[in-house]
Coordinates of C-alpha atoms in Angstrom, one line a residue:
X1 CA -9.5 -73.4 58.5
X2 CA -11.7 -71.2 59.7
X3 CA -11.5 -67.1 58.8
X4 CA -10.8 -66.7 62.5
X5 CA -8.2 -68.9 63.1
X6 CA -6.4 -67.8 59.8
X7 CA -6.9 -64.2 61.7
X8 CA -5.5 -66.0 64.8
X9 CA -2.0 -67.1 62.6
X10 CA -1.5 -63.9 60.9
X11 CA -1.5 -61.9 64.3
X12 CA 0.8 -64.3 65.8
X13 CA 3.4 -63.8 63.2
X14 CA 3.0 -60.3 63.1
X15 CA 3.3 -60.3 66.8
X16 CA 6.0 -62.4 66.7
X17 CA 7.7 -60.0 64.2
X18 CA 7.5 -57.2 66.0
X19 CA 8.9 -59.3 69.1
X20 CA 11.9 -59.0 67.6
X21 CA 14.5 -56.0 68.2
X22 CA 15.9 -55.9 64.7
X23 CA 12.3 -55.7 63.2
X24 CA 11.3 -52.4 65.6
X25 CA 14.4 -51.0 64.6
X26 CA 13.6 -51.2 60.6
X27 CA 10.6 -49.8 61.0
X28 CA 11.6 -47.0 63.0
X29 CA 14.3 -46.7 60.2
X30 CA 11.5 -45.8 57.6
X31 CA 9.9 -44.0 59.4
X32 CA 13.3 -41.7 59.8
X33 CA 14.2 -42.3 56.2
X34 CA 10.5 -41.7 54.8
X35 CA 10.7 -38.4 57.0
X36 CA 14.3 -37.4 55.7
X37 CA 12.5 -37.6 52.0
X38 CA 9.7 -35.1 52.8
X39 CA 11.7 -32.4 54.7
X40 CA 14.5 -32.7 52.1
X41 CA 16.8 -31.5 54.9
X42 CA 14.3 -28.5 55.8
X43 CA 13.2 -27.5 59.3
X44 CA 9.8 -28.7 60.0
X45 CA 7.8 -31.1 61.4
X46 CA 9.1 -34.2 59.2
X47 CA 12.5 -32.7 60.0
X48 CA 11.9 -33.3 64.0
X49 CA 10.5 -36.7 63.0
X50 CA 14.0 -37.7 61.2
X51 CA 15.8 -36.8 64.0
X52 CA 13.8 -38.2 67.2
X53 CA 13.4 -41.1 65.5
X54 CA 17.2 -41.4 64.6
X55 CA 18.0 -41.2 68.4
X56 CA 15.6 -43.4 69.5
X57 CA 16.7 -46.2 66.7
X58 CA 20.3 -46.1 68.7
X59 CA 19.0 -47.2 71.7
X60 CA 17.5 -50.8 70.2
X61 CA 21.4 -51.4 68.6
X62 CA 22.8 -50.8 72.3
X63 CA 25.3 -53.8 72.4
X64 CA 24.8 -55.0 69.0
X65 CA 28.3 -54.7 68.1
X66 CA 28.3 -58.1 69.5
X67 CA 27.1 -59.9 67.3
X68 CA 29.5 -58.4 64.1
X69 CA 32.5 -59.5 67.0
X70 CA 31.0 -62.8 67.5
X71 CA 30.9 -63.6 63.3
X72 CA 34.7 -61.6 62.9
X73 CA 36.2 -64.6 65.3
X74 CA 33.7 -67.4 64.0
X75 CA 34.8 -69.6 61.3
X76 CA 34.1 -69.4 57.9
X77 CA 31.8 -72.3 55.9
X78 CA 34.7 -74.8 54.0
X79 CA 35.3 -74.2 50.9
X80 CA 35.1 -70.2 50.9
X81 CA 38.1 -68.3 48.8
X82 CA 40.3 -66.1 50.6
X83 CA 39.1 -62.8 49.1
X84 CA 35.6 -63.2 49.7
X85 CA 37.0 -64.6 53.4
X86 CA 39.0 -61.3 54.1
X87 CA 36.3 -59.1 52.5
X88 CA 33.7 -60.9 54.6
X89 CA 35.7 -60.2 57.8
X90 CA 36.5 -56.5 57.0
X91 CA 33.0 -55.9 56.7
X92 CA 32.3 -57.2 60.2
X93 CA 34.9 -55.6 62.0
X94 CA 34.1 -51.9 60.3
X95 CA 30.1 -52.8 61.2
X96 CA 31.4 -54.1 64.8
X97 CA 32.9 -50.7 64.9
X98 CA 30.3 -48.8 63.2
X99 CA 28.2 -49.9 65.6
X100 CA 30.2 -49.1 68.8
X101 CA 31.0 -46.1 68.1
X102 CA 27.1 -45.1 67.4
X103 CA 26.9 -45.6 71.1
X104 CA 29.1 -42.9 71.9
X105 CA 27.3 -40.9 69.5
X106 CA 24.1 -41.9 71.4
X107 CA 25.8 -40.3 74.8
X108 CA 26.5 -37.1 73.5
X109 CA 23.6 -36.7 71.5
X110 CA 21.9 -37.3 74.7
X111 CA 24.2 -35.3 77.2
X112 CA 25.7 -37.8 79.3
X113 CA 28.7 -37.3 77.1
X114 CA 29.6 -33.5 77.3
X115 CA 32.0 -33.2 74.2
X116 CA 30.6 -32.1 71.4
X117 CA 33.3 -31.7 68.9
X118 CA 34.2 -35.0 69.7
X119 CA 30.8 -36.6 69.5
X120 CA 30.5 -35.3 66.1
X121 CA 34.1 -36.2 64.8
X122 CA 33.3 -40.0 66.6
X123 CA 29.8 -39.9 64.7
X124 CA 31.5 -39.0 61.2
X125 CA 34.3 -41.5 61.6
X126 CA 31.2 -44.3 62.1
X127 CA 29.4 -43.6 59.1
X128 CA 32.7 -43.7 57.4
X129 CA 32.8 -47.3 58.5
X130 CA 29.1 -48.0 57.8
X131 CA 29.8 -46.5 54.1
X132 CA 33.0 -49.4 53.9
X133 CA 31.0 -52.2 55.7
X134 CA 28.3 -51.8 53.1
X135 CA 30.9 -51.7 50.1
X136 CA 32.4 -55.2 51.6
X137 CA 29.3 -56.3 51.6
X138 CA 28.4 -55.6 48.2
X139 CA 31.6 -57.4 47.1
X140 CA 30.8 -59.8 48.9
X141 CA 27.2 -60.8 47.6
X142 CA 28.6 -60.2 43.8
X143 CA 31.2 -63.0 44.6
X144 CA 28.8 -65.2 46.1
X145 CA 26.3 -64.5 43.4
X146 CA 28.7 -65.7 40.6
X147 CA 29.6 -69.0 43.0
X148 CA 26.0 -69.8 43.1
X149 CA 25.4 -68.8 39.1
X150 CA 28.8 -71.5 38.3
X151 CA 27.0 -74.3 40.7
X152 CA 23.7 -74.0 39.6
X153 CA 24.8 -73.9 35.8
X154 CA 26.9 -77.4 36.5
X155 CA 23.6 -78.5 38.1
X156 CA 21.6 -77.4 35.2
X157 CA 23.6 -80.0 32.7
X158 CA 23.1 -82.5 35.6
X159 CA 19.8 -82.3 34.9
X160 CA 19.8 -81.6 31.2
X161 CA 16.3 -84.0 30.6
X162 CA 14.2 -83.6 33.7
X163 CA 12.9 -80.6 35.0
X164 CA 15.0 -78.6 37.3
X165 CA 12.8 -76.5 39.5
X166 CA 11.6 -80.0 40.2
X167 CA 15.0 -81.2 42.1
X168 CA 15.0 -79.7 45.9
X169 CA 19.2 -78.7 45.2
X170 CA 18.3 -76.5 42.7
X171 CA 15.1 -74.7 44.2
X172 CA 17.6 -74.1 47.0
X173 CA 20.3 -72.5 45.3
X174 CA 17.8 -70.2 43.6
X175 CA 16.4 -69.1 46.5
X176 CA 19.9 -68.4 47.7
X177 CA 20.7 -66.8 44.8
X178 CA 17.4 -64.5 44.9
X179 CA 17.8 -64.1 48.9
X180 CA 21.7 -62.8 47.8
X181 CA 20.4 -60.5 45.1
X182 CA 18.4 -58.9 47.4
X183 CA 20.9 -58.2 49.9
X184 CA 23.1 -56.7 47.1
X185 CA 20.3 -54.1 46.4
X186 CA 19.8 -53.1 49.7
X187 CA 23.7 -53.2 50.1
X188 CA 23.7 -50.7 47.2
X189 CA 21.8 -48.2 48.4
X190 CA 23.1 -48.1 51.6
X191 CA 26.2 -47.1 49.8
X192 CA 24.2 -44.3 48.7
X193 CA 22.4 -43.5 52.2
X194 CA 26.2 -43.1 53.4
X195 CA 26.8 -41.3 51.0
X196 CA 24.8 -38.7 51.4
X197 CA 24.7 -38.7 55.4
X198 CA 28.1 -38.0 54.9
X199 CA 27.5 -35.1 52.5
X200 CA 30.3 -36.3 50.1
X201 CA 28.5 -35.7 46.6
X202 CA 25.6 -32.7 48.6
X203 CA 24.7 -31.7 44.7
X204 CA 23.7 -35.1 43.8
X205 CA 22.6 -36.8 47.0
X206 CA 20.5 -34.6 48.5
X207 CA 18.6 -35.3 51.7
X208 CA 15.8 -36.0 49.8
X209 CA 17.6 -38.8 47.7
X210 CA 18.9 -39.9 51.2
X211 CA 16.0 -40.7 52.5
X212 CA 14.3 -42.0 49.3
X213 CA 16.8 -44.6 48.9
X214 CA 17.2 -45.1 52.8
X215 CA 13.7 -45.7 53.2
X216 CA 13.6 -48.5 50.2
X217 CA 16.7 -50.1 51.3
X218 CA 14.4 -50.0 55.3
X219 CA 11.7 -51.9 53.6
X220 CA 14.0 -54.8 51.8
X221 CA 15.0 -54.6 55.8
X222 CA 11.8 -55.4 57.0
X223 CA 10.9 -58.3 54.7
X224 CA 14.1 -59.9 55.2
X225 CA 12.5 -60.2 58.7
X226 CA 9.6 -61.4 57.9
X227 CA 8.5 -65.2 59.0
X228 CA 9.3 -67.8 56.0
X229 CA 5.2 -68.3 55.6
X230 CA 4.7 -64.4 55.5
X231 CA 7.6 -64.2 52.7
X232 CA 6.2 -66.6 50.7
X233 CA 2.9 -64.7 50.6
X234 CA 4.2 -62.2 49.7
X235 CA 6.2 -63.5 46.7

């Protein structure tokens, strides 16, 4: 393959990144988190950033709630326990709902929706359920992480004598596993991100901390976007 061509691939999987919605939308998400870190809640330049960029970010989850309706009413895979069932669909409706409400935030943030007060009581009662979504997911990945650590150790004395990373069943359940890990870090500090949006611990999460840990939880965003062939460059 020619350096060309190779230049040829990689700019139609980064074109075909950025195609996609979700993948504008974490970038513009560090960009507002990244800015939140340098104006540490003070006026100024970065300051105007965080918020412009926070407005505009509404507009690509117009309608999204969709999607966290669709997977409340889907069906779950066989063989799921309750809890993680019931945890799993808690954490879709409160994003489903997260997420709708944020559009009524993006009205009167905008003007078409004239009432303040309530715009800002409606924004508050969304991040309450963005702060829940994220701790049902976090639940969530810790029970599927200790499904897949009980399967994969049964599998391990499956193949006591042969090499393990060898067998196509294993390699998958890692990379599950891994794939879940990661989502439970992210899932962690969006806890925090809420957190401090929310201004319940001001002394400890500062806007600064915000948008350090926003802006790292953004980029774990982004490569979970990326094409399978740019991930595994990257590994």
């Amino acid at each position: 393959m020619s350096s060309l061509d190779v230049a040829r691939t990689e700019l139609a999987l980064a074109v075909l990144y950025l195609n996609k919605a979700e993948a504008r939308d974490k970038i513009c998400r560090a960009i507002q988190y990244g800015s939140k870190f340098l104006s540490n809640g003070e006026p100024g330049t970065a300051q105007n950033v965080d918020k412009s960029t926070s407005l505009a970010r509404k507009v690509f989850r117009l309608f999204k709630f969709i999607n966290d309706l669709h997977a409340l009413i889907s069906p779950n895979a066989p063989g799921t326990p309750l809890p993680l069932i019931l945890l799993g669909k808690s954490k879709n409706a409160l994003l489903s709902t997260f997420l709708f409400l944020d559009q009524i935030v993006w009205l009167g943030r905008t003007g078409i929706y004239k009432n303040k007060e309530r715009t800002e009581l409606l924004g508050r009662i969304s991040l309450f359920c963005w702060l829940g979504s994220s701790i049902c997911t976090t639940l969530v990945e810790i029970g599927e992480i200790g499904r897949l650590s009980g399967s994969m150790k049964k599998l391990e004395k499956e193949l006591k004598n042969t090499n393990k990373y060898k067998n196509d069943q294993y390699r998958s359940k890692l990379k599950k596993s891994n794939e879940r890990s990661l989502a439970l870090v992210k899932a962690g500090l969006d806890i925090v991100v809420a957190v401090g949006l929310l201004q319940l611990s001001p002394k400890k999460v500062t806007p600064r901390v915000t948008g350090a840990f926003g802006f790292a939880s953004s980029l774990i965003s982004c490569y979970q976007l990326l094409p399978a062939q740019q991930k595994a460059k990257t590994l």
